[in-house]
Amino acid sequence: EVQLVESGGGLVQPGRSLKLSCLASGFTFSNYGMNWIRQAPGKGLEWVASISSSSSYIYYADTVKGRFTISRDNAKNTLYLQMTSLRSEDTALYYCARRISSGFDYWGQGVMVTVSS
Amino acid sequence: DIQMTQSPSFLSASVGERVTLSCKASQNINKYLDWYQQKLGEAPKLLIYNTNNLHTGIPSRFSGSGSGTDYTLTISSLQPEDVATYFCLQRNSWPLTFGSGTKLEIK
């Protein structure tokens, strides 16, 4: 069974940093592109970042470019999102999702990040 | 960036009714359009990919169509379990962009 479990969220002050993790199981992690997608409370979905299976291709939303870094460790079956210079508008539930040629087929349950003083 | 506009924002329909949701892109997205269903308190779920392909396990009452900039999701006979918010996503070009969603409820 495919599982994606996010961790590392919490309450953080503006300007500080936080690192999210997504532990994958039930599939060959190194064969799939992975993504972070977020959802502010009561709002819609926003794609944040994408990384290819071998980390050769990385893309970011304009709203996080230069502040967030997506990475992965295929030996540990883990996806990461390093977030720096956090702002109140980064407050959201952060999902990791597996990408296939036909979209995002598996999602984690999400981890909450709250940026507030 | 490609902007995705969904309409309506909110829709109330009766059980058994045919329902159509719309998604319009600001430029041609070459049918790289997916639909996701998000029920309250849950992660989104892939329904349809590349405009008209039903994802594994999705009931056949869901279908998609469209081309160019205009795309639709149709539920042929609305069921109580279809209450959710539906989002479209374009995967034609980076950055990937979602529509703002259509919230569907039972009348």
PDB file of N, CA and C in Angstrom, chain A residues 29-99:
ATOM      1  N   PHE A  29      10.330   4.476  -4.437  1.00  0.00           N
ATOM      2  CA  PHE A  29      10.375   5.941  -4.338  1.00  0.00           C
ATOM      3  C   PHE A  29      11.257   6.557  -5.417  1.00  0.00           C
ATOM      4  N   SER A  30      12.372   5.933  -5.704  1.00  0.00           N
ATOM      5  CA  SER A  30      13.349   6.504  -6.631  1.00  0.00           C
ATOM      6  C   SER A  30      12.869   6.534  -8.077  1.00  0.00           C
ATOM      7  N   ASN A  31      11.729   5.941  -8.356  1.00  0.00           N
ATOM      8  CA  ASN A  31      11.179   5.920  -9.714  1.00  0.00           C
ATOM      9  C   ASN A  31      10.195   7.043  -9.998  1.00  0.00           C
ATOM     10  N   TYR A  32       9.879   7.851  -9.004  1.00  0.00           N
ATOM     11  CA  TYR A  32       8.786   8.808  -9.163  1.00  0.00           C
ATOM     12  C   TYR A  32       9.185  10.243  -8.844  1.00  0.00           C
ATOM     13  N   GLY A  33       8.638  11.160  -9.638  1.00  0.00           N
ATOM     14  CA  GLY A  33       8.714  12.561  -9.279  1.00  0.00           C
ATOM     15  C   GLY A  33       7.810  12.831  -8.087  1.00  0.00           C
ATOM     16  N   MET A  34       8.188  13.820  -7.316  1.00  0.00           N
ATOM     17  CA  MET A  34       7.433  14.151  -6.109  1.00  0.00           C
ATOM     18  C   MET A  34       7.187  15.647  -6.043  1.00  0.00           C
ATOM     19  N   ASN A  35       6.160  16.012  -5.339  1.00  0.00           N
ATOM     20  CA  ASN A  35       5.744  17.405  -5.280  1.00  0.00           C
ATOM     21  C   ASN A  35       5.296  17.797  -3.887  1.00  0.00           C
ATOM     22  N   TRP A  36       5.373  19.093  -3.622  1.00  0.00           N
ATOM     23  CA  TRP A  36       4.735  19.697  -2.444  1.00  0.00           C
ATOM     24  C   TRP A  36       3.622  20.613  -2.958  1.00  0.00           C
ATOM     25  N   ILE A  37       2.487  20.502  -2.307  1.00  0.00           N
ATOM     26  CA  ILE A  37       1.304  21.296  -2.630  1.00  0.00           C
ATOM     27  C   ILE A  37       0.739  21.771  -1.315  1.00  0.00           C
ATOM     28  N   ARG A  38       0.305  23.022  -1.238  1.00  0.00           N
ATOM     29  CA  ARG A  38      -0.182  23.544   0.032  1.00  0.00           C
ATOM     30  C   ARG A  38      -1.588  24.104  -0.098  1.00  0.00           C
ATOM     31  N   GLN A  39      -2.220  24.250   1.060  1.00  0.00           N
ATOM     32  CA  GLN A  39      -3.588  24.752   1.120  1.00  0.00           C
ATOM     33  C   GLN A  39      -3.731  25.609   2.362  1.00  0.00           C
ATOM     34  N   ALA A  40      -3.857  26.906   2.169  1.00  0.00           N
ATOM     35  CA  ALA A  40      -4.097  27.813   3.279  1.00  0.00           C
ATOM     36  C   ALA A  40      -5.468  27.516   3.880  1.00  0.00           C
ATOM     37  N   PRO A  41      -5.658  27.793   5.155  1.00  0.00           N
ATOM     38  CA  PRO A  41      -6.926  27.475   5.815  1.00  0.00           C
ATOM     39  C   PRO A  41      -8.128  28.044   5.067  1.00  0.00           C
ATOM     40  N   GLY A  42      -9.047  27.178   4.687  1.00  0.00           N
ATOM     41  CA  GLY A  42     -10.259  27.592   4.004  1.00  0.00           C
ATOM     42  C   GLY A  42     -10.072  28.023   2.559  1.00  0.00           C
ATOM     43  N   LYS A  43      -8.891  27.792   2.016  1.00  0.00           N
ATOM     44  CA  LYS A  43      -8.585  28.248   0.663  1.00  0.00           C
ATOM     45  C   LYS A  43      -8.360  27.064  -0.286  1.00  0.00           C
ATOM     46  N   GLY A  44      -7.971  27.401  -1.520  1.00  0.00           N
ATOM     47  CA  GLY A  44      -7.745  26.385  -2.522  1.00  0.00           C
ATOM     48  C   GLY A  44      -6.337  25.807  -2.473  1.00  0.00           C
ATOM     49  N   LEU A  45      -6.046  25.003  -3.473  1.00  0.00           N
ATOM     50  CA  LEU A  45      -4.758  24.332  -3.557  1.00  0.00           C
ATOM     51  C   LEU A  45      -3.745  25.193  -4.305  1.00  0.00           C
ATOM     52  N   GLU A  46      -2.508  25.156  -3.844  1.00  0.00           N
ATOM     53  CA  GLU A  46      -1.421  25.863  -4.520  1.00  0.00           C
ATOM     54  C   GLU A  46      -0.232  24.911  -4.674  1.00  0.00           C
ATOM     55  N   TRP A  47       0.160  24.657  -5.910  1.00  0.00           N
ATOM     56  CA  TRP A  47       1.355  23.864  -6.143  1.00  0.00           C
ATOM     57  C   TRP A  47       2.568  24.677  -5.689  1.00  0.00           C
ATOM     58  N   VAL A  48       3.498  24.021  -4.985  1.00  0.00           N
ATOM     59  CA  VAL A  48       4.638  24.703  -4.395  1.00  0.00           C
ATOM     60  C   VAL A  48       5.954  24.356  -5.118  1.00  0.00           C
ATOM     61  N   ALA A  49       6.237  23.058  -5.253  1.00  0.00           N
ATOM     62  CA  ALA A  49       7.526  22.652  -5.823  1.00  0.00           C
ATOM     63  C   ALA A  49       7.450  21.229  -6.327  1.00  0.00           C
ATOM     64  N   SER A  50       8.337  20.937  -7.276  1.00  0.00           N
ATOM     65  CA  SER A  50       8.389  19.614  -7.886  1.00  0.00           C
ATOM     66  C   SER A  50       9.841  19.188  -8.058  1.00  0.00           C
ATOM     67  N   ILE A  51      10.104  17.904  -7.863  1.00  0.00           N
ATOM     68  CA  ILE A  51      11.440  17.358  -8.065  1.00  0.00           C
ATOM     69  C   ILE A  51      11.313  16.043  -8.829  1.00  0.00           C
ATOM     70  N   SER A  52      12.164  15.838  -9.810  1.00  0.00           N
ATOM     71  CA  SER A  52      12.120  14.605 -10.590  1.00  0.00           C
ATOM     72  C   SER A  52      12.725  13.455  -9.788  1.00  0.00           C
ATOM     73  N   SER A  53      12.607  12.265 -10.324  1.00  0.00           N
ATOM     74  CA  SER A  53      13.016  11.065  -9.604  1.00  0.00           C
ATOM     75  C   SER A  53      14.495  11.073  -9.203  1.00  0.00           C
ATOM     76  N   SER A  54      15.337  11.635 -10.051  1.00  0.00           N
ATOM     77  CA  SER A  54      16.772  11.649  -9.767  1.00  0.00           C
ATOM     78  C   SER A  54      17.273  13.027  -9.355  1.00  0.00           C
ATOM     79  N   SER A  55      16.330  13.916  -9.073  1.00  0.00           N
ATOM     80  CA  SER A  55      16.628  15.303  -8.661  1.00  0.00           C
ATOM     81  C   SER A  55      17.216  16.147  -9.786  1.00  0.00           C
ATOM     82  N   SER A  56      17.122  15.667 -11.013  1.00  0.00           N
ATOM     83  CA  SER A  56      17.692  16.419 -12.132  1.00  0.00           C
ATOM     84  C   SER A  56      16.875  17.654 -12.486  1.00  0.00           C
ATOM     85  N   TYR A  57      15.588  17.570 -12.270  1.00  0.00           N
ATOM     86  CA  TYR A  57      14.695  18.682 -12.624  1.00  0.00           C
ATOM     87  C   TYR A  57      13.949  19.136 -11.384  1.00  0.00           C
ATOM     88  N   ILE A  58      14.024  20.426 -11.114  1.00  0.00           N
ATOM     89  CA  ILE A  58      13.372  21.022  -9.953  1.00  0.00           C
ATOM     90  C   ILE A  58      12.678  22.295 -10.398  1.00  0.00           C
ATOM     91  N   TYR A  59      11.443  22.469  -9.927  1.00  0.00           N
ATOM     92  CA  TYR A  59      10.652  23.651 -10.264  1.00  0.00           C
ATOM     93  C   TYR A  59       9.990  24.191  -9.001  1.00  0.00           C
ATOM     94  N   TYR A  60       9.776  25.513  -9.006  1.00  0.00           N
ATOM     95  CA  TYR A  60       9.148  26.160  -7.861  1.00  0.00           C
ATOM     96  C   TYR A  60       8.070  27.125  -8.323  1.00  0.00           C
ATOM     97  N   ALA A  61       7.093  27.326  -7.464  1.00  0.00           N
ATOM     98  CA  ALA A  61       6.136  28.414  -7.651  1.00  0.00           C
ATOM     99  C   ALA A  61       6.865  29.736  -7.413  1.00  0.00           C
ATOM    100  N   ASP A  62       6.411  30.758  -8.095  1.00  0.00           N
ATOM    101  CA  ASP A  62       7.043  32.082  -7.951  1.00  0.00           C
ATOM    102  C   ASP A  62       6.966  32.576  -6.515  1.00  0.00           C
ATOM    103  N   THR A  63       5.913  32.187  -5.798  1.00  0.00           N
ATOM    104  CA  THR A  63       5.701  32.680  -4.441  1.00  0.00           C
ATOM    105  C   THR A  63       6.719  32.137  -3.440  1.00  0.00           C
ATOM    106  N   VAL A  64       7.433  31.064  -3.800  1.00  0.00           N
ATOM    107  CA  VAL A  64       8.386  30.481  -2.857  1.00  0.00           C
ATOM    108  C   VAL A  64       9.803  30.434  -3.409  1.00  0.00           C
ATOM    109  N   LYS A  65       9.961  30.764  -4.671  1.00  0.00           N
ATOM    110  CA  LYS A  65      11.273  30.687  -5.310  1.00  0.00           C
ATOM    111  C   LYS A  65      12.285  31.553  -4.564  1.00  0.00           C
ATOM    112  N   GLY A  66      13.447  30.965  -4.278  1.00  0.00           N
ATOM    113  CA  GLY A  66      14.475  31.689  -3.545  1.00  0.00           C
ATOM    114  C   GLY A  66      14.367  31.550  -2.042  1.00  0.00           C
ATOM    115  N   ARG A  67      13.234  31.052  -1.550  1.00  0.00           N
ATOM    116  CA  ARG A  67      13.054  30.870  -0.104  1.00  0.00           C
ATOM    117  C   ARG A  67      12.919  29.391   0.274  1.00  0.00           C
ATOM    118  N   PHE A  68      12.309  28.611  -0.595  1.00  0.00           N
ATOM    119  CA  PHE A  68      12.088  27.186  -0.323  1.00  0.00           C
ATOM    120  C   PHE A  68      13.011  26.347  -1.199  1.00  0.00           C
ATOM    121  N   THR A  69      13.417  25.191  -0.655  1.00  0.00           N
ATOM    122  CA  THR A  69      14.239  24.248  -1.409  1.00  0.00           C
ATOM    123  C   THR A  69      13.661  22.845  -1.269  1.00  0.00           C
ATOM    124  N   ILE A  70      13.334  22.252  -2.392  1.00  0.00           N
ATOM    125  CA  ILE A  70      12.858  20.870  -2.397  1.00  0.00           C
ATOM    126  C   ILE A  70      14.054  19.946  -2.642  1.00  0.00           C
ATOM    127  N   SER A  71      14.066  18.830  -1.959  1.00  0.00           N
ATOM    128  CA  SER A  71      15.142  17.855  -2.146  1.00  0.00           C
ATOM    129  C   SER A  71      14.614  16.473  -1.786  1.00  0.00           C
ATOM    130  N   ARG A  72      15.405  15.472  -2.054  1.00  0.00           N
ATOM    131  CA  ARG A  72      14.998  14.109  -1.740  1.00  0.00           C
ATOM    132  C   ARG A  72      16.209  13.252  -1.449  1.00  0.00           C
ATOM    133  N   ASP A  73      15.977  12.211  -0.666  1.00  0.00           N
ATOM    134  CA  ASP A  73      16.997  11.212  -0.371  1.00  0.00           C
ATOM    135  C   ASP A  73      16.391   9.861  -0.750  1.00  0.00           C
ATOM    136  N   ASN A  74      16.759   9.369  -1.908  1.00  0.00           N
ATOM    137  CA  ASN A  74      16.152   8.125  -2.379  1.00  0.00           C
ATOM    138  C   ASN A  74      16.546   6.925  -1.529  1.00  0.00           C
ATOM    139  N   ALA A  75      17.681   6.993  -0.876  1.00  0.00           N
ATOM    140  CA  ALA A  75      18.092   5.890   0.002  1.00  0.00           C
ATOM    141  C   ALA A  75      17.216   5.823   1.250  1.00  0.00           C
ATOM    142  N   LYS A  76      16.670   6.962   1.627  1.00  0.00           N
ATOM    143  CA  LYS A  76      15.821   7.031   2.827  1.00  0.00           C
ATOM    144  C   LYS A  76      14.344   7.122   2.478  1.00  0.00           C
ATOM    145  N   ASN A  77      14.015   7.070   1.187  1.00  0.00           N
ATOM    146  CA  ASN A  77      12.612   7.169   0.743  1.00  0.00           C
ATOM    147  C   ASN A  77      11.934   8.419   1.293  1.00  0.00           C
ATOM    148  N   THR A  78      12.654   9.516   1.290  1.00  0.00           N
ATOM    149  CA  THR A  78      12.153  10.726   1.937  1.00  0.00           C
ATOM    150  C   THR A  78      12.294  11.949   1.041  1.00  0.00           C
ATOM    151  N   LEU A  79      11.230  12.724   1.021  1.00  0.00           N
ATOM    152  CA  LEU A  79      11.168  14.005   0.327  1.00  0.00           C
ATOM    153  C   LEU A  79      11.247  15.104   1.370  1.00  0.00           C
ATOM    154  N   TYR A  80      11.888  16.208   1.020  1.00  0.00           N
ATOM    155  CA  TYR A  80      12.044  17.320   1.965  1.00  0.00           C
ATOM    156  C   TYR A  80      11.584  18.636   1.346  1.00  0.00           C
ATOM    157  N   LEU A  81      11.237  19.560   2.243  1.00  0.00           N
ATOM    158  CA  LEU A  81      11.011  20.939   1.840  1.00  0.00           C
ATOM    159  C   LEU A  81      11.636  21.824   2.913  1.00  0.00           C
ATOM    160  N   GLN A  82      12.751  22.451   2.557  1.00  0.00           N
ATOM    161  CA  GLN A  82      13.394  23.410   3.452  1.00  0.00           C
ATOM    162  C   GLN A  82      12.780  24.785   3.185  1.00  0.00           C
ATOM    163  N   MET A  83      12.197  25.348   4.224  1.00  0.00           N
ATOM    164  CA  MET A  83      11.518  26.636   4.091  1.00  0.00           C
ATOM    165  C   MET A  83      12.252  27.676   4.920  1.00  0.00           C
ATOM    166  N   THR A  84      12.666  28.772   4.286  1.00  0.00           N
ATOM    167  CA  THR A  84      13.351  29.852   4.981  1.00  0.00           C
ATOM    168  C   THR A  84      12.594  31.151   4.791  1.00  0.00           C
ATOM    169  N   SER A  85      12.962  32.157   5.567  1.00  0.00           N
ATOM    170  CA  SER A  85      12.316  33.472   5.470  1.00  0.00           C
ATOM    171  C   SER A  85      10.797  33.341   5.427  1.00  0.00           C
ATOM    172  N   LEU A  86      10.265  32.579   6.348  1.00  0.00           N
ATOM    173  CA  LEU A  86       8.830  32.298   6.334  1.00  0.00           C
ATOM    174  C   LEU A  86       7.998  33.543   6.580  1.00  0.00           C
ATOM    175  N   ARG A  87       6.857  33.593   5.926  1.00  0.00           N
ATOM    176  CA  ARG A  87       5.920  34.715   6.008  1.00  0.00           C
ATOM    177  C   ARG A  87       4.569  34.209   6.474  1.00  0.00           C
ATOM    178  N   SER A  88       3.748  35.125   6.918  1.00  0.00           N
ATOM    179  CA  SER A  88       2.415  34.724   7.378  1.00  0.00           C
ATOM    180  C   SER A  88       1.625  34.055   6.253  1.00  0.00           C
ATOM    181  N   GLU A  89       1.865  34.480   5.041  1.00  0.00           N
ATOM    182  CA  GLU A  89       1.134  33.902   3.905  1.00  0.00           C
ATOM    183  C   GLU A  89       1.590  32.485   3.548  1.00  0.00           C
ATOM    184  N   ASP A  90       2.628  31.993   4.213  1.00  0.00           N
ATOM    185  CA  ASP A  90       3.049  30.602   4.033  1.00  0.00           C
ATOM    186  C   ASP A  90       2.273  29.658   4.953  1.00  0.00           C
ATOM    187  N   THR A  91       1.459  30.220   5.827  1.00  0.00           N
ATOM    188  CA  THR A  91       0.630  29.395   6.709  1.00  0.00           C
ATOM    189  C   THR A  91      -0.309  28.538   5.880  1.00  0.00           C
ATOM    190  N   ALA A  92      -0.196  27.231   6.032  1.00  0.00           N
ATOM    191  CA  ALA A  92      -0.982  26.318   5.211  1.00  0.00           C
ATOM    192  C   ALA A  92      -0.777  24.886   5.660  1.00  0.00           C
ATOM    193  N   LEU A  93      -1.639  24.029   5.143  1.00  0.00           N
ATOM    194  CA  LEU A  93      -1.443  22.581   5.252  1.00  0.00           C
ATOM    195  C   LEU A  93      -0.609  22.175   4.041  1.00  0.00           C
ATOM    196  N   TYR A  94       0.511  21.535   4.304  1.00  0.00           N
ATOM    197  CA  TYR A  94       1.429  21.159   3.230  1.00  0.00           C
ATOM    198  C   TYR A  94       1.296  19.668   2.942  1.00  0.00           C
ATOM    199  N   TYR A  95       0.964  19.364   1.695  1.00  0.00           N
ATOM    200  CA  TYR A  95       0.840  17.977   1.252  1.00  0.00           C
ATOM    201  C   TYR A  95       2.049  17.588   0.401  1.00  0.00           C
ATOM    202  N   CYS A  96       2.524  16.371   0.559  1.00  0.00           N
ATOM    203  CA  CYS A  96       3.404  15.822  -0.455  1.00  0.00           C
ATOM    204  C   CYS A  96       2.556  14.908  -1.334  1.00  0.00           C
ATOM    205  N   ALA A  97       2.920  14.842  -2.603  1.00  0.00           N
ATOM    206  CA  ALA A  97       2.138  14.067  -3.557  1.00  0.00           C
ATOM    207  C   ALA A  97       3.060  13.427  -4.577  1.00  0.00           C
ATOM    208  N   ARG A  98       2.724  12.198  -4.935  1.00  0.00           N
ATOM    209  CA  ARG A  98       3.480  11.489  -5.952  1.00  0.00           C
ATOM    210  C   ARG A  98       2.989  11.911  -7.320  1.00  0.00           C
ATOM    211  N   ARG A  99       3.906  12.152  -8.229  1.00  0.00           N
ATOM    212  CA  ARG A  99       3.507  12.545  -9.582  1.00  0.00           C
ATOM    213  C   ARG A  99       3.775  11.409 -10.555  1.00  0.00           C
TER     214      ARG A  99
END
